[in-house]
């Protein structure tokens, strides 16, 4: 039997958090056989893990520090360069997923995996799931994502300042849930709500959904047989975290209302929970009426044993609006506490173990409703019992069939469409890059958009005279623009797949084989997106595993449903498409720029799916005179071009297009703010021959072995010191320094 792997940010008791507590309970509750084949991959955990082996006997542990991850070894595994951490500034969780994929790849050299489970929060499975779809990585394993509470759900549930990192994280979380083999829901209502939040297909979701209610353990205590009776001096406790999504404000207001209404109640209220933000804790404290303040206890959270004893003698209120499961509520009920729950929370709704009037009292999510519920639960005639949990089979024991992995490989024809205008200096190198691809069944469609410079016209003429069945040259009689040239190329293409490539860019030799094989095995996906590295000359392109980098990068998430509205996080113009897709969604020819961004926006609105590489397979040539460089450099023109794109076909209705315009305005304002700051933060290197030569020399230097660089550096240093000494002697002789200064001069050599 293969390994059961659990990837997590948290693991109780070593790190705090509900995700870690669920995994802790699972590891202690599973059979010895399953525990002995389990592996925990703990990501970016600050605390020590002393005692892990004693607490979880037989379970393996791999710690991953993503800040120290070296992409060089991963590049050698993938056969393609991997971008460094610094370029993931607005998508740090994407980088963490890259580091986790490498940790799994290294573990896979020692173990065979049956099941790999990721949490939904943080998108840790993004790179692993994409690599499984692309290159059969962990092909024999089932990859699952367990629903705890994704960041996208938290953005929906509480107010916060939204950053681009938040938007990118929401997109990669959605991509993980959409492409994984199995979704593990802890309760059906929360699973249904998650599908609605991410706008995922109901039929596909239901096919992959497995419901597994996790075990609840009480740290050495046996579950109570009965729920305690009410008492007028019984404490009312809030045991969740003090953060907006947990609604401590609702607790304070509802309890204060109950204390005012029921003069016979003499007990106290307690907020014994950890507060992440001191300002928010002070806000919650400010809600307590001054005359009731002595009856509210805000002492620090006690230890586990003392905390359980306090809960067992209390009425516990869980007022949160959204939970995936809520261990705190189950623990309180099983300890014997009387429990009041927010009935508007899907974790406590219908089709859950919670039954109003039998094992809990529910309220409608308002402060007045909570006051009424507290009046009910303190009624001496209301007798409750502890909650009963269903005993679901472990998700790896009853898995739905995984489809689409055993499709026989074929090599359909691929048409490489190259629009060309006045780029004759680069076109031969681009065609040579295509001919060096490891995929053989190709045709090259060059569409010349009425080039006017002599070199370009000469190159096009030479290509037209070549008698090569793999080459088609379409010469337009007048300039029609880049989007039209691409559409003409697609119309002349005979292949089942289209690879779009500009006339000055280059490709990794293995990209086309990787993309076509992935699309053949994944019929539900329609295009493949490569990560991009920027270069000026071809000899600057680093080889996989080299200790050198591209001059810049563009990192994409493919299906950038949210972040793609403010910036192009989808892809460059280069990707491998199924031909019918580009026939259905042609490029908009009226646009002056960003026709590729517009295409991906329309594909996103149509819910078209793609796959995304981890490695850098596309090499984008940076030229100061390129069309996109001119657009980006002109701060006045770019907002107009973005608006031109947004006002068109990205949204389906005129009403939706109005919303797109508002997003466009916000994105433009953010862009202008960044441009104001940039002159004080960065210096753009001049596009001079000297600078290009210096960068090329630096590229050669970084490719030398470390020992050679050390010897060469030492030799240069010694030569420089010798030359400096000679110059100093000459200078002193030239200007008549006395001989008595020569010994001191000699000592400086």
XYZ file of C-alpha atoms in Angstrom:
749
model
C 0.000 0.000 0.000
C 1.157 3.513 -0.783
C 1.714 6.586 1.341
C -1.069 8.822 2.703
C 0.325 12.387 2.638
C -1.196 15.375 4.435
C 0.095 18.831 3.540
C -0.624 21.543 6.103
C 0.401 24.903 7.552
C -0.736 23.813 11.027
C -0.523 20.759 13.249
C -1.748 20.687 16.855
C -0.255 20.870 19.418
C 2.810 22.306 17.691
C 1.029 25.156 15.914
C -2.328 26.832 16.664
C -5.274 26.700 14.294
C -8.359 24.705 13.418
C -6.770 23.038 10.359
C -4.008 21.616 12.550
C -6.501 20.419 15.138
C -8.524 18.501 12.557
C -5.381 16.773 11.252
C -4.234 16.033 14.804
C -7.523 14.251 15.531
C -7.408 12.342 12.258
C -3.887 11.030 12.864
C -4.775 9.844 16.357
C -8.051 8.238 15.253
C -6.956 6.291 12.166
C -5.902 2.652 12.274
C -2.323 1.662 13.038
C -1.983 0.438 9.467
C -2.979 3.809 8.028
C -0.935 5.739 10.585
C 2.190 3.757 9.730
C 1.905 4.797 6.097
C 1.086 8.450 6.770
C 3.374 11.390 6.021
C 2.816 14.958 7.241
C 4.338 17.756 5.163
C 4.424 20.766 7.482
C 4.880 24.047 5.614
C 6.410 27.220 7.103
C 5.631 26.282 10.714
C 7.543 28.445 13.185
C 7.387 26.243 16.256
C 9.482 23.223 17.149
C 8.096 19.730 16.602
C 9.799 17.982 19.521
C 7.735 15.012 20.602
C 6.139 14.442 17.188
C 7.237 10.799 17.006
C 5.895 10.078 20.506
C 2.545 11.742 19.821
C 2.085 10.261 16.336
C 3.965 6.928 16.317
C 4.631 5.629 12.820
C 3.845 8.950 11.082
C 6.577 10.521 8.971
C 7.298 14.255 9.069
C 8.785 16.527 6.382
C 9.227 20.209 7.206
C 9.258 22.667 4.313
C 10.705 26.158 4.717
C 9.605 27.874 1.530
C 11.823 30.903 2.191
C 14.870 28.632 1.825
C 13.624 26.678 -1.185
C 16.189 26.548 -3.985
C 14.510 26.429 -7.414
C 17.703 25.119 -9.073
C 17.154 21.501 -8.012
C 13.490 21.753 -8.967
C 14.506 23.024 -12.406
C 16.633 19.935 -12.939
C 13.659 17.745 -11.947
C 11.266 19.555 -14.285
C 13.768 20.050 -17.088
C 12.903 23.756 -17.223
C 14.036 26.873 -15.384
C 12.016 27.789 -12.262
C 11.589 31.448 -11.330
C 13.021 32.591 -7.975
C 10.925 33.545 -4.959
C 11.462 37.280 -5.465
C 9.227 37.406 -8.537
C 6.228 36.003 -6.622
C 5.826 39.227 -4.629
C 2.097 39.583 -5.338
C 1.436 35.847 -5.159
C 3.467 34.398 -2.255
C 1.136 31.425 -1.863
C 1.822 30.452 -5.463
C 5.512 30.279 -4.515
C 4.710 28.143 -1.466
C 2.874 25.707 -3.710
C 5.967 25.509 -5.942
C 8.157 24.647 -2.941
C 5.644 22.017 -1.766
C 5.623 20.400 -5.215
C 9.381 19.950 -5.023
C 9.132 18.494 -1.500
C 6.633 15.934 -2.810
C 8.852 15.212 -5.814
C 11.771 14.449 -3.499
C 9.564 12.270 -1.273
C 8.279 10.447 -4.368
C 11.808 9.182 -5.051
C 11.541 7.218 -1.785
C 7.816 6.431 -1.543
C 4.850 5.540 -3.709
C 1.857 7.736 -2.936
C -1.770 6.588 -2.839
C -3.407 9.741 -1.487
C -2.290 13.361 -1.025
C -4.541 15.788 0.857
C -4.192 19.584 0.852
C -6.192 22.194 2.790
C -8.265 24.575 0.713
C -6.862 27.652 2.472
C -3.654 28.961 0.923
C -3.720 27.073 -2.387
C -0.824 24.832 -1.321
C -1.792 22.221 -3.900
C -1.704 24.539 -6.930
C 1.673 23.569 -8.454
C 1.324 19.882 -7.529
C -2.119 19.553 -9.120
C -0.991 21.349 -12.289
C 2.122 19.184 -12.600
C 0.040 16.030 -12.145
C -2.215 17.087 -15.007
C 0.672 18.249 -17.172
C 3.384 15.624 -16.757
C 1.787 12.697 -14.892
C 3.455 13.729 -11.629
C 2.170 11.448 -8.822
C -0.004 9.884 -11.484
C -0.953 6.889 -9.335
C -2.036 9.083 -6.415
C -5.402 10.672 -5.769
C -5.033 14.359 -4.926
C -7.688 15.725 -2.582
C -8.481 19.178 -1.189
C -10.237 19.303 2.191
C -12.639 22.165 2.822
C -11.726 24.106 5.969
C -12.416 27.709 5.006
C -10.654 29.131 1.971
C -9.299 32.666 1.917
C -11.922 33.485 -0.698
C -14.613 32.546 1.806
C -13.056 34.764 4.466
C -13.000 37.671 2.017
C -16.714 37.089 1.589
C -17.361 36.869 5.329
C -15.439 39.797 6.820
C -14.284 43.278 5.875
C -10.596 43.845 5.202
C -8.295 45.872 2.978
C -7.978 43.829 -0.230
C -4.589 43.563 -1.929
C -3.488 42.023 -5.206
C -2.094 39.142 -3.153
C -5.623 38.441 -1.861
C -6.993 38.336 -5.403
C -4.251 36.001 -6.646
C -4.732 33.705 -3.663
C -8.475 33.478 -4.311
C -7.726 32.449 -7.909
C -5.250 29.698 -7.060
C -7.586 28.343 -4.355
C -10.322 28.118 -6.964
C -7.960 26.418 -9.397
C -7.015 23.815 -6.778
C -10.658 22.991 -6.076
C -11.469 22.842 -9.775
C -8.614 20.581 -10.871
C -8.108 18.224 -7.910
C -9.327 14.622 -8.085
C -11.422 14.741 -4.904
C -12.984 17.483 -2.774
C -13.386 16.443 0.865
C -16.292 18.274 2.474
C -16.653 18.043 6.234
C -20.353 18.954 6.080
C -22.663 19.005 3.068
C -24.087 22.562 3.539
C -20.628 24.132 3.741
C -19.474 22.163 0.682
C -22.478 23.477 -1.272
C -21.762 27.046 -0.172
C -18.089 26.725 -1.185
C -19.097 25.592 -4.669
C -21.363 28.611 -4.988
C -18.672 31.043 -3.752
C -16.199 29.785 -6.342
C -18.871 29.443 -9.051
C -17.918 25.854 -9.920
C -19.948 23.448 -12.044
C -22.464 21.562 -9.892
C -22.333 18.269 -11.820
C -18.540 18.046 -11.837
C -18.412 19.084 -8.165
C -20.884 16.411 -7.115
C -18.931 13.746 -8.986
C -15.760 14.557 -7.053
C -17.236 15.413 -3.629
C -16.664 13.084 -0.653
C -18.223 13.945 2.723
C -16.028 13.090 5.689
C -16.861 14.453 9.145
C -13.572 14.533 11.082
C -13.276 12.915 14.525
C -13.514 15.058 17.680
C -11.161 14.239 20.571
C -11.257 15.714 24.083
C -7.615 15.366 25.202
C -8.035 12.588 27.742
C -11.644 13.250 28.780
C -14.503 10.921 27.986
C -17.506 12.492 26.208
C -20.286 13.537 28.584
C -23.365 11.347 28.675
C -25.670 14.257 29.440
C -25.765 17.988 28.938
C -25.592 20.041 32.139
C -28.827 21.647 33.337
C -29.193 25.445 33.298
C -28.382 27.549 36.338
C -28.881 31.238 37.045
C -25.187 31.687 37.850
C -23.897 29.665 34.886
C -21.224 31.413 32.780
C -21.826 32.248 29.124
C -18.639 31.739 27.118
C -17.242 32.748 23.763
C -14.493 30.210 22.957
C -13.629 31.058 19.338
C -10.882 33.385 18.108
C -11.435 37.108 18.500
C -11.640 38.042 14.828
C -14.452 39.558 12.745
C -15.539 36.331 11.036
C -16.167 34.737 14.461
C -18.548 37.604 15.415
C -17.505 38.403 19.012
C -19.406 41.676 18.524
C -22.611 39.697 18.140
C -21.775 37.757 21.304
C -21.263 40.901 23.378
C -24.439 42.607 22.158
C -26.627 39.527 22.479
C -25.364 38.604 25.962
C -25.658 42.208 27.192
C -29.258 42.226 26.000
C -29.960 38.995 27.868
C -28.416 40.316 31.096
C -30.602 43.397 30.878
C -33.748 41.383 30.091
C -33.383 38.615 32.681
C -32.815 40.146 36.097
C -32.739 36.675 37.634
C -29.591 35.733 35.746
C -26.562 36.420 37.960
C -23.814 34.716 35.967
C -20.962 36.272 34.009
C -19.854 36.306 30.377
C -16.351 35.351 29.292
C -14.353 36.041 26.130
C -11.461 33.665 26.838
C -10.025 33.561 23.340
C -6.924 34.598 21.437
C -7.041 37.979 19.675
C -4.955 38.372 16.504
C -5.396 42.136 16.277
C -5.167 44.254 19.448
C -7.156 47.071 17.826
C -10.055 44.751 17.099
C -9.931 43.370 20.661
C -10.139 46.929 21.998
C -13.129 47.522 19.729
C -14.895 44.458 21.153
C -14.142 45.620 24.697
C -15.628 49.026 23.877
C -18.973 47.360 23.051
C -19.449 46.163 26.639
C -21.852 48.511 28.473
C -20.092 50.257 31.336
C -22.608 49.053 33.933
C -22.147 45.423 32.795
C -18.376 45.523 32.476
C -17.746 43.846 35.861
C -19.739 40.849 34.623
C -17.602 40.362 31.463
C -14.416 38.409 31.965
C -11.692 39.029 29.379
C -8.922 37.008 31.001
C -6.332 35.215 28.891
C -7.140 31.814 27.421
C -6.249 29.141 30.050
C -4.512 25.824 29.437
C -6.346 22.944 27.747
C -7.346 21.016 30.903
C -8.525 24.117 32.756
C -10.246 25.392 29.631
C -12.168 22.134 29.179
C -13.325 22.184 32.798
C -14.570 25.768 32.414
C -16.404 24.931 29.170
C -18.025 21.820 30.682
C -19.728 23.975 33.314
C -20.877 26.743 30.948
C -23.245 27.775 28.224
C -21.159 28.228 25.066
C -22.206 30.586 22.290
C -20.861 30.176 18.736
C -22.081 33.268 16.846
C -19.841 33.000 13.742
C -21.410 33.509 10.317
C -19.363 30.900 8.482
C -17.634 27.689 9.543
C -16.638 24.553 7.686
C -17.138 22.344 10.749
C -16.347 24.235 14.027
C -14.513 21.891 16.360
C -15.146 24.316 19.246
C -18.904 23.741 19.068
C -18.572 19.939 18.977
C -16.011 19.914 21.794
C -18.274 22.071 23.973
C -21.316 19.844 23.425
C -19.354 16.623 24.009
C -17.956 18.103 27.236
C -21.541 18.566 28.426
C -21.939 22.304 27.885
C -25.185 23.868 26.718
C -24.600 25.240 23.218
C -26.127 28.211 21.376
C -25.417 28.327 17.642
C -25.896 30.801 14.801
C -28.479 29.010 12.668
C -27.544 31.146 9.660
C -24.107 29.485 9.629
C -24.099 26.587 7.096
C -22.127 24.421 9.535
C -25.096 24.520 11.916
C -27.955 24.426 9.442
C -30.114 21.597 8.194
C -28.406 18.395 7.056
C -25.877 18.716 9.909
C -25.719 16.885 13.275
C -27.125 19.980 15.032
C -30.852 19.814 15.878
C -32.507 22.807 17.488
C -34.085 21.986 20.831
C -32.392 18.555 21.059
C -28.638 19.176 21.278
C -28.477 22.967 20.870
C -30.459 26.162 20.581
C -30.171 28.114 17.333
C -30.753 31.790 16.620
C -31.194 33.796 13.443
C -27.810 35.549 13.322
C -28.948 38.817 14.960
C -28.188 40.252 18.399
C -31.878 40.222 19.309
C -32.139 36.620 18.106
C -29.189 35.669 20.341
C -30.860 37.351 23.328
C -34.010 35.321 22.669
C -31.987 32.100 22.268
C -30.217 32.663 25.591
C -33.616 33.099 27.238
C -34.659 29.733 25.760
C -31.518 27.833 26.747
C -31.722 28.992 30.368
C -35.278 27.674 30.614
C -35.388 24.898 33.237
C -37.778 22.903 31.068
C -35.371 22.606 28.104
C -33.390 19.383 28.382
C -30.548 18.868 25.876
C -28.210 16.003 25.050
C -24.657 16.013 23.617
C -24.303 16.043 19.848
C -23.752 12.772 17.970
C -21.264 12.676 15.089
C -21.658 10.483 12.000
C -18.981 7.855 11.427
C -17.989 8.463 7.824
C -15.427 6.207 6.114
C -12.000 7.718 5.569
C -11.888 9.533 2.222
C -9.070 7.346 0.858
C -11.147 4.200 1.458
C -14.029 5.047 -0.904
C -12.844 7.299 -3.710
C -14.769 8.244 -6.853
C -13.207 7.047 -10.120
C -10.554 9.347 -11.600
C -11.100 9.836 -15.322
C -8.885 10.879 -18.196
C -5.440 9.663 -17.119
C -5.007 6.596 -19.300
C -5.722 8.121 -22.693
C -3.291 6.761 -25.281
C -0.865 9.406 -26.488
C -1.083 10.615 -30.078
C 0.799 13.342 -31.938
C -1.795 15.521 -33.665
C -0.683 18.283 -35.985
C 0.136 21.570 -34.258
C 0.131 24.852 -36.179
C 2.564 27.482 -34.887
C 1.101 30.868 -35.830
C 3.662 33.677 -36.052
C 2.399 37.201 -36.815
C 5.253 39.301 -38.247
C 5.779 43.001 -38.835
C 9.266 44.474 -39.345
C 10.968 41.850 -37.152
C 13.159 40.251 -39.805
C 16.195 40.569 -37.537
C 14.612 38.101 -35.100
C 12.301 35.916 -37.214
C 14.957 33.340 -38.319
C 15.945 32.750 -34.708
C 12.297 32.276 -33.717
C 11.724 29.747 -36.521
C 14.913 27.928 -35.538
C 13.548 27.717 -31.962
C 10.401 26.022 -33.323
C 12.348 23.566 -35.452
C 14.350 22.569 -32.360
C 11.199 21.553 -30.473
C 11.053 17.936 -29.347
C 7.588 17.680 -30.943
C 7.839 16.807 -34.662
C 4.328 17.002 -36.111
C 4.154 20.757 -36.676
C 3.492 23.337 -39.324
C 4.660 26.961 -39.176
C 2.255 29.655 -40.360
C 4.007 33.020 -40.774
C 1.629 35.929 -41.378
C 3.503 38.996 -42.644
C 1.496 42.112 -41.837
C 2.860 44.159 -44.794
C 6.359 44.715 -43.428
C 8.167 47.726 -44.863
C 11.795 47.468 -43.733
C 14.206 45.927 -46.236
C 15.543 43.136 -44.026
C 12.081 41.898 -43.101
C 10.898 41.898 -46.704
C 14.017 39.980 -47.718
C 13.468 37.341 -44.996
C 9.799 36.916 -45.944
C 10.800 36.523 -49.601
C 13.332 33.846 -48.684
C 10.723 31.969 -46.655
C 8.227 32.139 -49.519
C 10.769 30.533 -51.860
C 11.449 27.620 -49.487
C 9.867 24.331 -50.546
C 9.119 23.011 -47.091
C 5.675 21.441 -46.523
C 5.874 22.448 -42.858
C 6.023 26.152 -43.732
C 3.183 28.454 -44.830
C 3.775 32.140 -45.507
C 0.775 34.455 -45.755
C 1.637 37.969 -46.982
C -1.066 40.551 -46.294
C -1.425 43.294 -48.900
C -1.751 46.037 -46.272
C -1.134 46.393 -42.551
C -4.118 45.101 -40.575
C -2.716 44.918 -37.046
C -1.505 42.182 -34.740
C -4.934 40.783 -33.808
C -5.972 40.424 -37.462
C -2.669 38.757 -38.342
C -3.253 36.175 -35.610
C -6.804 35.538 -36.776
C -5.573 35.096 -40.377
C -2.963 32.633 -39.137
C -5.614 30.607 -37.297
C -7.772 30.567 -40.462
C -4.847 29.160 -42.505
C -3.825 26.642 -39.841
C -4.459 22.960 -40.527
C -3.525 21.668 -37.059
C -5.745 20.417 -34.261
C -3.853 22.704 -31.894
C -2.586 26.277 -32.267
C 0.602 27.594 -30.696
C 0.708 31.389 -30.868
C 4.191 32.900 -30.900
C 5.395 36.404 -31.716
C 8.162 36.781 -34.303
C 10.867 37.833 -31.831
C 10.249 35.322 -29.012
C 11.596 31.828 -28.292
C 10.401 28.561 -26.744
C 11.757 25.843 -24.482
C 12.336 22.742 -26.677
C 10.034 20.577 -24.548
C 7.067 22.909 -24.192
C 4.976 21.714 -27.122
C 5.338 18.011 -26.247
C 4.343 18.763 -22.666
C 1.321 20.863 -23.651
C -0.083 18.553 -26.331
C 0.276 15.449 -24.159
C -1.507 17.248 -21.314
C -4.389 18.409 -23.515
C -4.762 14.945 -25.036
C -5.108 13.448 -21.545
C -7.303 16.236 -20.136
C -10.143 16.843 -22.598
C -11.905 19.213 -20.182
C -9.021 21.711 -20.501
C -8.609 23.815 -23.642
C -5.224 25.524 -23.448
C -1.852 25.408 -21.656
C -0.135 28.482 -20.203
C 3.671 28.668 -19.752
C 5.492 30.841 -17.235
C 7.638 33.461 -18.993
C 11.231 34.625 -18.666
C 12.465 37.876 -20.205
C 15.711 38.105 -22.177
C 17.486 40.434 -24.608
C 19.773 38.017 -26.465
C 19.376 34.247 -26.785
C 22.665 33.462 -25.042
C 21.313 35.119 -21.876
C 18.702 32.360 -21.439
C 19.720 30.245 -18.408
C 19.714 26.478 -18.720
C 17.684 24.393 -16.235
C 19.493 24.240 -12.898
C 21.964 27.013 -13.666
C 22.675 29.484 -10.874
C 21.507 32.392 -12.972
C 18.206 34.043 -13.748
C 16.367 35.798 -16.532
C 16.446 39.576 -16.437
C 12.758 39.515 -15.477
C 9.773 37.178 -15.294
C 6.012 37.090 -15.772
C 4.205 34.653 -13.457
C 0.681 33.522 -14.311
C -2.124 31.595 -12.654
C -4.039 30.827 -15.874
C -7.647 31.040 -14.734
C -7.300 34.458 -13.091
C -11.034 34.902 -12.629
C -10.650 37.687 -10.045
C -7.102 39.063 -10.285
C -7.311 39.060 -14.083
C -9.773 41.943 -13.950
C -7.108 44.341 -12.659
C -3.966 43.005 -14.386
C -3.129 40.249 -16.841
C -2.511 37.241 -14.618
C -3.763 34.832 -17.305
C -0.858 34.407 -19.736
C 1.248 36.099 -22.349
C 0.033 35.859 -25.934
C 1.916 32.558 -26.188
C -0.047 29.446 -25.238
C -1.164 26.173 -26.825
C -4.887 26.229 -27.711
C -7.318 23.764 -29.143
C -8.063 25.200 -32.578
C -11.869 25.332 -32.143
C -11.359 27.573 -29.134
C -9.664 30.309 -31.173
C -12.253 29.901 -33.900
C -14.973 30.467 -31.334
C -13.116 33.322 -29.617
C -11.167 35.274 -32.266
C -8.920 38.159 -31.267
C -10.697 41.535 -31.274
C -9.182 43.365 -34.201
C -10.303 46.845 -33.153
C -7.949 46.879 -30.156
C -4.627 48.733 -30.403
C -3.093 46.623 -27.606
C -3.872 44.026 -24.921
C -5.740 41.831 -27.412
C -4.330 38.776 -25.587
C -5.518 40.007 -22.178
C -8.937 40.650 -23.697
C -9.036 37.124 -25.133
C -8.291 35.567 -21.748
C -10.911 37.725 -20.063
C -13.519 36.455 -22.502
C -12.359 32.871 -22.016
C -12.605 33.367 -18.257
C -16.153 34.701 -18.562
C -17.025 31.634 -20.638
C -15.543 29.356 -17.916
C -12.905 27.882 -20.244
C -10.287 25.829 -18.394
C -6.509 25.778 -18.796
C -3.383 24.212 -17.311
C -0.384 26.175 -16.020
C 3.280 25.144 -15.994
C 5.588 25.580 -13.022
C 8.701 25.878 -15.155
C 9.600 28.746 -17.477
C 8.883 27.478 -21.002
C 8.372 30.754 -22.840
C 11.162 33.254 -23.489
C 9.972 36.814 -24.086
C 12.404 39.157 -25.813
C 12.461 42.557 -24.128
C 12.791 45.342 -26.689
C 12.463 49.040 -25.921
C 10.682 49.606 -29.230
C 8.130 46.783 -28.866
C 4.450 47.629 -28.971
C 3.742 46.605 -25.401
C 6.806 48.455 -24.095
C 5.609 51.656 -25.731
C 2.130 51.185 -24.253
C 3.435 50.533 -20.753
C 5.874 53.452 -20.906
C 3.205 56.011 -21.829
C 1.297 56.647 -18.612
C -1.380 58.594 -20.497
C -2.025 55.964 -23.170
C -2.165 52.826 -21.016
C -5.409 53.696 -19.137
C -7.073 54.431 -22.480
C -5.996 51.074 -23.896
C -7.150 49.216 -20.786
C -10.503 51.005 -20.950
C -10.781 50.165 -24.644
C -10.361 46.506 -23.806
C -12.718 46.499 -20.793
C -15.559 48.293 -22.543
C -15.785 45.594 -25.199
C -16.570 41.930 -25.169
C -15.232 40.707 -21.831
C -18.605 40.909 -20.067
C -21.695 39.273 -21.443
C -24.239 42.036 -20.803
C -24.216 45.809 -20.924
C -25.000 45.856 -17.212
C -21.924 43.724 -16.463
C -19.786 45.900 -18.706
C -20.642 48.859 -16.514
C -19.157 46.961 -13.575
C -16.085 46.210 -15.628
C -15.607 49.930 -16.208
C -15.616 50.561 -12.462
C -12.956 47.885 -12.038
C -11.010 49.489 -14.875
C -11.060 52.853 -13.090
C -9.831 51.301 -9.832
C -7.039 49.436 -11.628
C -5.994 52.613 -13.428
C -5.852 54.557 -10.158
C -3.693 51.845 -8.578
C -1.403 51.811 -11.610
C -0.967 55.593 -11.442
C -0.179 55.384 -7.730
C 2.510 52.766 -8.381
C 4.013 54.866 -11.163
C 4.300 57.840 -8.802
C 6.244 55.701 -6.326
C 8.427 53.852 -8.829
C 10.867 56.702 -9.658
C 11.925 56.682 -6.012
C 12.233 52.923 -5.817
C 13.707 51.698 -9.088
C 16.047 52.882 -11.800
C 15.374 51.698 -15.347
C 18.553 50.550 -17.062
C 19.305 52.318 -20.358
C 18.848 50.281 -23.531
C 22.384 51.013 -24.773
C 24.950 48.799 -26.498
C 27.210 49.125 -23.487
C 24.493 47.991 -21.101
C 23.467 45.073 -23.326
C 27.128 44.050 -23.542
C 27.531 44.299 -19.789
C 24.427 42.163 -19.199
C 25.646 39.600 -21.713
C 29.050 39.457 -19.995
C 27.314 39.015 -16.655
C 25.333 36.129 -18.127
C 28.527 34.413 -19.266
C 30.110 35.039 -15.851
C 27.239 33.452 -13.885
C 27.457 30.297 -16.005
C 31.040 29.608 -14.948
C 31.576 27.047 -12.140
C 32.023 28.573 -8.686
C 35.654 27.396 -8.432
C 36.554 29.014 -11.762
C 34.866 32.249 -10.728
C 36.814 32.236 -7.447
C 40.174 31.779 -9.210
C 39.326 34.327 -11.886
C 38.136 36.841 -9.300
C 41.322 36.430 -7.271
C 43.476 36.849 -10.357
C 41.653 40.028 -11.352
C 42.055 41.395 -7.824
C 45.814 40.710 -7.801
C 46.220 42.224 -11.261
C 44.293 45.309 -10.202
C 46.422 45.788 -7.073
C 49.611 45.392 -9.117
C 48.444 47.892 -11.713
C 47.444 50.332 -8.990
C 50.925 50.067 -7.439
C 52.665 50.723 -10.765
C 50.498 53.770 -11.381
C 51.258 55.139 -7.927
C 55.038 54.755 -8.428
C 54.846 56.451 -11.800
C 52.760 59.285 -10.321
C 55.242 59.924 -7.492
C 58.230 59.887 -9.876
C 56.412 62.163 -12.283
C 55.691 64.746 -9.598
C 59.101 64.546 -7.854
C 58.213 62.936 -4.507
C 61.352 62.579 -2.239
C 63.001 59.173 -2.006
C 62.173 58.850 1.693
C 58.531 58.326 0.764
C 59.338 55.313 -1.448
C 59.485 52.682 1.360
C 56.025 53.752 2.538
C 54.843 53.613 -1.096
C 56.250 50.137 -1.517
C 54.313 48.968 1.528
C 51.070 50.010 -0.135
C 51.617 47.764 -3.168
